[in-house]
XYZ file of C-alpha atoms in Angstrom:
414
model
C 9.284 28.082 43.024
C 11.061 25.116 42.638
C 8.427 23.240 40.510
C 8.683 26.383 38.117
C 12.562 26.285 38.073
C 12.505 22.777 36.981
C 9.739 23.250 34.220
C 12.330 26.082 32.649
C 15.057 23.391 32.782
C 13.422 21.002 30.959
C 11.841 23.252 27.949
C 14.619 23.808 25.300
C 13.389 27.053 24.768
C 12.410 28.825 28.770
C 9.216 29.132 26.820
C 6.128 26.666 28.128
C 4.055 25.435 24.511
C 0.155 25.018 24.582
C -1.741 24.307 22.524
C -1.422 26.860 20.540
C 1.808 25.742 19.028
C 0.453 21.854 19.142
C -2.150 22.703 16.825
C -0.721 23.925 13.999
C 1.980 21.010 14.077
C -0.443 18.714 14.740
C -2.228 20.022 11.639
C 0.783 19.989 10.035
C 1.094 16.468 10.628
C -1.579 15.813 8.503
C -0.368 16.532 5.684
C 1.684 13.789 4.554
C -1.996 11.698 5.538
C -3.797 13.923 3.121
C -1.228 12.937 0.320
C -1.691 9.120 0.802
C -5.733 8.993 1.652
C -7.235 11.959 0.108
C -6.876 10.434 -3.618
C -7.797 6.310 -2.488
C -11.614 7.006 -2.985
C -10.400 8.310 -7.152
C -8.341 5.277 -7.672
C -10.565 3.732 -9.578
C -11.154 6.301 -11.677
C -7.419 7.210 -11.767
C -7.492 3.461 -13.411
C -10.030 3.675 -15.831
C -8.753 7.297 -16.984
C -5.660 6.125 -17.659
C -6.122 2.080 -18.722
C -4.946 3.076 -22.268
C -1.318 4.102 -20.705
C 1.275 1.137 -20.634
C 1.489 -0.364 -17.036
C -1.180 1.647 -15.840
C -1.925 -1.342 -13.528
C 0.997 -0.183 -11.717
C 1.916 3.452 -12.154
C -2.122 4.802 -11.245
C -1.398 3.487 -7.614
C 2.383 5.152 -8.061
C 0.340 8.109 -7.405
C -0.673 7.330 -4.135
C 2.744 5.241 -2.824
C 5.531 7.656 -5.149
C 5.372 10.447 -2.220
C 5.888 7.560 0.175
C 9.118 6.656 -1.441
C 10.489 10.361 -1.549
C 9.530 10.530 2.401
C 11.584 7.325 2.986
C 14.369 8.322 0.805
C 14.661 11.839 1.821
C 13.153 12.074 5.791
C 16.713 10.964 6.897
C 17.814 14.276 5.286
C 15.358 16.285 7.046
C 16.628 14.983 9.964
C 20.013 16.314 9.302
C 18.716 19.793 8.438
C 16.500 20.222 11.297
C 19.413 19.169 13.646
C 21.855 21.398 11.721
C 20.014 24.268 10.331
C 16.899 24.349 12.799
C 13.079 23.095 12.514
C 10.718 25.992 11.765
C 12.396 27.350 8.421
C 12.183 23.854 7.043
C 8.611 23.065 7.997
C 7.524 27.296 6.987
C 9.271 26.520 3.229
C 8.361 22.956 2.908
C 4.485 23.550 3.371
C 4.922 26.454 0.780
C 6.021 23.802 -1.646
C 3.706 21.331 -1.236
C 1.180 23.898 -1.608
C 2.500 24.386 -5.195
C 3.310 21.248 -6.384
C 0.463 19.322 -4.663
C -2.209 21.189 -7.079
C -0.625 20.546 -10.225
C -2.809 17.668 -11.077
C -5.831 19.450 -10.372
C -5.324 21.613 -14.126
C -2.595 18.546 -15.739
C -4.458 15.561 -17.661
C -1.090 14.151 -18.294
C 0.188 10.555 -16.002
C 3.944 11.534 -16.662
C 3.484 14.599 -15.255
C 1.412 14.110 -11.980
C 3.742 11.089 -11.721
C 6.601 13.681 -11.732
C 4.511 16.250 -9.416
C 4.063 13.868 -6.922
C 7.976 12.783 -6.431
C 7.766 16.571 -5.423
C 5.235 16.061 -3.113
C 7.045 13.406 -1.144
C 9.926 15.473 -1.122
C 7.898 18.071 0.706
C 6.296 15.811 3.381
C 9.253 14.299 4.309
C 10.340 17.797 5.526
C 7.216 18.198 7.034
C 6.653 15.391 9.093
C 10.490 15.273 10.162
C 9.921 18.721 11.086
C 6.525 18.457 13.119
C 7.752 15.514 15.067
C 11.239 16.783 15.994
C 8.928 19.882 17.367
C 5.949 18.358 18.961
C 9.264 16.353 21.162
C 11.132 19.621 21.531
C 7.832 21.573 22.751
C 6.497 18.966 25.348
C 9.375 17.335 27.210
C 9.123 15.425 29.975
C 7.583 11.885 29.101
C 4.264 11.662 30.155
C 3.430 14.995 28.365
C 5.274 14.133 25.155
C 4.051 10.704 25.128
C 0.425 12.151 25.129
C 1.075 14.460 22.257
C 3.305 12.016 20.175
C -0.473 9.651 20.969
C -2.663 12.320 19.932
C -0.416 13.437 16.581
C -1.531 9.705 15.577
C -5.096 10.179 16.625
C -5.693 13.611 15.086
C -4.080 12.445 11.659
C -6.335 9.978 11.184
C -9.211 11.828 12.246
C -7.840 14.157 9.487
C -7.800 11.020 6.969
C -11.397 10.271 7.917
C -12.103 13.624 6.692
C -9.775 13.571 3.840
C -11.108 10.578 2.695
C -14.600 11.702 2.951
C -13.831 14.540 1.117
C -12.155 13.447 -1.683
C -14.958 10.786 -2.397
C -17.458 14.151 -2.111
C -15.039 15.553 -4.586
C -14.292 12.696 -6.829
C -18.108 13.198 -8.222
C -17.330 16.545 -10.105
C -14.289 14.244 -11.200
C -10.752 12.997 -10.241
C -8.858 16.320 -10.603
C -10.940 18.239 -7.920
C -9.568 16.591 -4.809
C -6.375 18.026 -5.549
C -6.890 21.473 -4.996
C -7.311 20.329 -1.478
C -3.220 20.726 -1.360
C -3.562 24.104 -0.815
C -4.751 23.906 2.822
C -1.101 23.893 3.954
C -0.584 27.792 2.967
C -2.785 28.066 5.495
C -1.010 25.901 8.072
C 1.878 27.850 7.121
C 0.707 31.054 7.753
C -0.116 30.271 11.133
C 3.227 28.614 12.211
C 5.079 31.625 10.984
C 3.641 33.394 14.022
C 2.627 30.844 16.564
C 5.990 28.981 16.331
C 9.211 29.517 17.502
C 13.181 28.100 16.728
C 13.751 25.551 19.676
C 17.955 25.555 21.099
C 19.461 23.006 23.260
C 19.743 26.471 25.833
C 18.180 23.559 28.893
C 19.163 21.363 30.983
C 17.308 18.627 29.444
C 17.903 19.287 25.918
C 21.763 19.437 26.459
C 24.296 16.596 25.686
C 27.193 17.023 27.913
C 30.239 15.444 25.761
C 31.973 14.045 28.260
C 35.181 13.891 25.951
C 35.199 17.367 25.497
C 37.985 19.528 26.882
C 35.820 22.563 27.530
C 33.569 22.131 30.305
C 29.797 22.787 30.035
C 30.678 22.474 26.104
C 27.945 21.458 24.458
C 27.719 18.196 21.887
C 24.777 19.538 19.214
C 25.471 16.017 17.543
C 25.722 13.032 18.791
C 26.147 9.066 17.605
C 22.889 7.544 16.317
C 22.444 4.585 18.776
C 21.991 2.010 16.372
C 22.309 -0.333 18.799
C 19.077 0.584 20.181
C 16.966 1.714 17.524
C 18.211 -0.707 14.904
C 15.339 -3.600 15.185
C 12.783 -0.889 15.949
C 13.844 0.508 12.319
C 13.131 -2.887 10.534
C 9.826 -3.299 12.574
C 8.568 -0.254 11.730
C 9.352 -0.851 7.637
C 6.790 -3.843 8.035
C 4.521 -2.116 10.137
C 4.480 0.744 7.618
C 3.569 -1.806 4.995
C 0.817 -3.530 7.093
C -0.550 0.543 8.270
C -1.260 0.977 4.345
C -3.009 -2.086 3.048
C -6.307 -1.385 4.302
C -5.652 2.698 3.400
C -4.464 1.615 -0.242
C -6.539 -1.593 -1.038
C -9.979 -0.807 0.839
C -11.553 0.798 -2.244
C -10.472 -2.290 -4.442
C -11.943 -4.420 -2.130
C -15.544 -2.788 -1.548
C -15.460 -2.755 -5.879
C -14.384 -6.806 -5.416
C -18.143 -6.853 -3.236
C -19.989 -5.714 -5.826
C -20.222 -1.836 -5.185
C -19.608 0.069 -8.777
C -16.499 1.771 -9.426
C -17.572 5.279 -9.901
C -19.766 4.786 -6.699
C -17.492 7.190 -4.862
C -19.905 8.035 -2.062
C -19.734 4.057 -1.074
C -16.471 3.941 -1.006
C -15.105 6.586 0.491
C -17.684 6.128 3.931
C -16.201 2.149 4.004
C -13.342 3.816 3.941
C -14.156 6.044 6.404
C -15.246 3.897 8.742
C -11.702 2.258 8.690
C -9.890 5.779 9.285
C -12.420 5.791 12.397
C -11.508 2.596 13.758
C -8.007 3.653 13.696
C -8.452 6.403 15.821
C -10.356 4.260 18.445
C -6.792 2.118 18.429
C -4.728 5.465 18.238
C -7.418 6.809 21.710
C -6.483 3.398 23.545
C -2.439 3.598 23.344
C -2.657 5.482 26.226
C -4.025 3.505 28.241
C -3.359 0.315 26.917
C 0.876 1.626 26.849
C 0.751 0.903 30.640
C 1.106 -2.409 29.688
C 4.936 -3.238 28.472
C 6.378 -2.776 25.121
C 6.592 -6.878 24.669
C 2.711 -6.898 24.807
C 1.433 -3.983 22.925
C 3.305 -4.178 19.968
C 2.808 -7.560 19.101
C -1.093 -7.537 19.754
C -1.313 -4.674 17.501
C 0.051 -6.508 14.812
C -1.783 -9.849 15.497
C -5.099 -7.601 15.858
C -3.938 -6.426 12.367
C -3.476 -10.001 11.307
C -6.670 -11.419 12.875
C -8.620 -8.712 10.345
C -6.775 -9.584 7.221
C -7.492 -12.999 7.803
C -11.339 -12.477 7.831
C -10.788 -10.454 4.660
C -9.253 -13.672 3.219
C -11.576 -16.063 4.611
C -15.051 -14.201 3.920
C -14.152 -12.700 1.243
C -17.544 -11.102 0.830
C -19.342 -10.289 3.901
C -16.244 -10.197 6.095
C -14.363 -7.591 4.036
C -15.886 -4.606 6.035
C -15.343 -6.453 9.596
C -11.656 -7.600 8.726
C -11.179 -3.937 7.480
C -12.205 -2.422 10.408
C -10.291 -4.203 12.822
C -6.870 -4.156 10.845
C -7.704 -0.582 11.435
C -8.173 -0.369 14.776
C -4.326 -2.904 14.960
C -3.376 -0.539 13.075
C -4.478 2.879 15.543
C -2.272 0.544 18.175
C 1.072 0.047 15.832
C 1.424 3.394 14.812
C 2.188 5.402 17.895
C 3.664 2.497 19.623
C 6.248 2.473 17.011
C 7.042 6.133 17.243
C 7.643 6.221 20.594
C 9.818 3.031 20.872
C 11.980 4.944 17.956
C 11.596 8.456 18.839
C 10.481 9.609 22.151
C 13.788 9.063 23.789
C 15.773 10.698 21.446
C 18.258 14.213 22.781
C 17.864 17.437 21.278
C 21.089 17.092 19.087
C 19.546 13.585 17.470
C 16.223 14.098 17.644
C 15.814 15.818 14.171
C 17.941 12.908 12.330
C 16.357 10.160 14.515
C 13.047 11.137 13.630
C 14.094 11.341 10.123
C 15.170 7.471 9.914
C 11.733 6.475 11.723
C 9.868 8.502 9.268
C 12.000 7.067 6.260
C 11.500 3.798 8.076
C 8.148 3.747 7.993
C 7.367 5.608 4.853
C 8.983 3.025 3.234
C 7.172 0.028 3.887
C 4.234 2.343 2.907
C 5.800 2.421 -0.490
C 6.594 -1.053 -0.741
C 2.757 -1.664 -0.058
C 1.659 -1.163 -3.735
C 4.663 -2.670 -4.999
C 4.418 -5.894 -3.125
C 0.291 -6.131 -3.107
C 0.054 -6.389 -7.221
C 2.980 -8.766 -7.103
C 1.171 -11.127 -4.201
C -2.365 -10.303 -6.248
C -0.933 -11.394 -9.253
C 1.061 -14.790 -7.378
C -2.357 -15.502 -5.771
C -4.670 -14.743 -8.284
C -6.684 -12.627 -6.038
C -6.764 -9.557 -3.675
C -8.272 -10.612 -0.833
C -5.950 -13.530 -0.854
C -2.760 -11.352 -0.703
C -4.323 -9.427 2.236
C -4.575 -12.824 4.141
C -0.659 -13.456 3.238
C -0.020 -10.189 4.292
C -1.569 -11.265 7.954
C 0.286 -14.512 7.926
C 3.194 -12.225 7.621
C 2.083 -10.024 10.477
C 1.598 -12.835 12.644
C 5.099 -14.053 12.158
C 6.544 -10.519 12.828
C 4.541 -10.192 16.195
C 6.294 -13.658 17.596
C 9.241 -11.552 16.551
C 8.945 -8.473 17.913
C 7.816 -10.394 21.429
C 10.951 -12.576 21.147
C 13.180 -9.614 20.745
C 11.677 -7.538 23.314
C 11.373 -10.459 25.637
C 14.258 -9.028 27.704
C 12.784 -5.924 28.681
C 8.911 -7.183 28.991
C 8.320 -4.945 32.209
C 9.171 -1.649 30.282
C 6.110 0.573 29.501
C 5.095 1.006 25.910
């Protein structure tokens, strides 16, 4: 009786979520996945389509890292509507959207305007992710459970980008537009969340912050002060460690076509890449176990695991390109949800929505970034796989870091 009295307390909603509400957010989730991977095996033929356009170089991989940008610029907004206005509406409207805009380039032969289509797109996942999080947290509280579902969001999204990527190289043979129409899934995802989900409230124990200022007792605070303090140098981490997530996922298909594979050899390309997505998934399977260990450990071995693979890239520059891919992926499957949680997990009801929004933008941006600061290393280095090895230098450095500043709370669990 008591165990069941203390399970209502801590579910914002005196409702108990299954998996029957984790599975559509956790397909939601994916989403914002299939917009970065699902078009990496058509790059190449996104380049060659459009090498007549004027910086082509540079805007053909926009298409990739532009809904990236509009995640990090606009995720911190989410977060204030989801805390404000509520989750589900958001999410239910967003994945409408993205439904629309997302399969404009499938019937558009025009850069300027896919360009413009996928700003849209960006706009649209950064509602959706914000959204999913905030409600996989407000669905599973207590720590162990959330911890195990903020684990497996990472490890079913890039099962998801395994598949996505797969597809899209099946795809990319009847030509570059097809993939696209794969946007539509999330009418489908929406659909089901319109009758498996329901609007969270602070109505708990748990979810409640008490303002102790307040002059009416048992009033509740719905929003409360960011704690910079704390989640500060977890922001900045995560911006690199959004950068270093999306080499491999942006650059892998350059770097098979660097081996010799050719261009249009989609089929190739797509199952390296693949192979990567899987590898990350046997990192993203591990966190839980491996979180036992503290904070101060995990975090800076994923990103010297990520290093150790870029490094190989460099250095063997033909046979090694596969084996350093594959194990920046699985560094990689490690970062991801160890960020998340150090940001997130902790977060009250009345944050949650605009602290999940600032990881998100966080690490969304560094995704962005990754295209951005790639061609300018390629182009300072004179080659690709020599940028990825810079880009592991840099990874190294940032793991000494991230030990150094969470050096004072070593014993704490990941």
């Amino acid at each position: 009786m008591g165990h069941r009295a203390a399970e209502r307390r801590t579910d914002p909603t005196h409702r108990r979520a299954g998996a029957s509400q984790a599975a559509p957010l956790l397909a939601g989730s994916c989403m914002p996945v299939l917009g970065s991977v699902l078009i990496t095996p058509v790059l190449p033929q996104l380049s060659e389509h459009f090498g007549d356009v004027p910086a082509s170089e540079v805007l053909v991989p926009m298409i990739v890292a532009l809904p990236a940008l509009m995640i990090a610029v606009f995720a911190p907004f989410a977060g204030q509507i989801v805390d404000r206005f509520g989750r589900k509406p958001l999410l239910f409207w967003a994945l409408i959207a993205y439904a629309v805009v997302g399969t404009v380039p499938a019937w558009v032969d025009d850069l300027s305007v896919i360009l413009a289509t996928r700003v849209l797109v960006g706009i649209c996942e950064a509602a959706i992710m914000t959204a999913c999080t905030t409600l996989l947290v407000d669905y599973f509280p207590g720590e162990r459970r959330r911890n195990r579902y903020l684990a497996l969001q990472t490890v079913v999204t890039t099962l998801a980008a395994t598949a996505f990527i797969l597809l899209g190289g099946a795809l990319g043979w009847a030509g570059w537009q097809t993939p696209f129409w794969v946007y539509a899934v999330s009418l489908i995802i929406a659909s089901v969340m319109s009758t498996l989900l329901w609007e969270p409230t602070d109505a708990d124990a748990d979810a409640r912050m008490i303002d102790a200022h307040s002059t009416t007792p048992g009033r509740f605070r719905v929003r409360g002060r960011i704690p910079w303090e704390r989640i500060g140098v977890p922001l900045l981490v995560s911006v690199f460690g959004g950068f270093t997530f999306y080499v491999m996922v942006l650059e892998v298909g350059y770097l098979v076509v660097g081996t010799g594979v050719a261009v249009d050899d989609t089929h190739v390309i797509g199952w390296v890449a693949a192979v990567c997505s899987l590898a990350t998934v046997l990192g993203g399977l591990s966190f839980p176990r491996v979180s036992r260990l503290p904070r101060g450990v995990v975090l800076p071995a994923a990103f010297v695991i990520q290093a150790v693979g870029m490094l190989v890239v460099w250095l063997v520059p033909s046979g090694g390109v596969i084996v350093g891919a594959v194990l920046a992926s699985f560094g990689s499957g490690l970062l991801l949800p160890g960020l998340i949680t150090w940001v997130v997990a902790a977060a009250n009801f009345g944050d949650r929505g605009r602290i999940t929004g600032l990881w998100t933008a966080a690490f969304f941006f560094g995704q962005f970034l990754t295209p951005v600061g790639m061609a300018a290393l390629t182009t300072g280095v004179g080659s690709l796989t020599a940028a990825v090895g810079l880009v592991g230098i840099g990874a190294v450095v940032i793991a000494f870091a991230v030990a150094a500043a969470l050096l004072p709370s070593a014993s704490e669990p990941a």
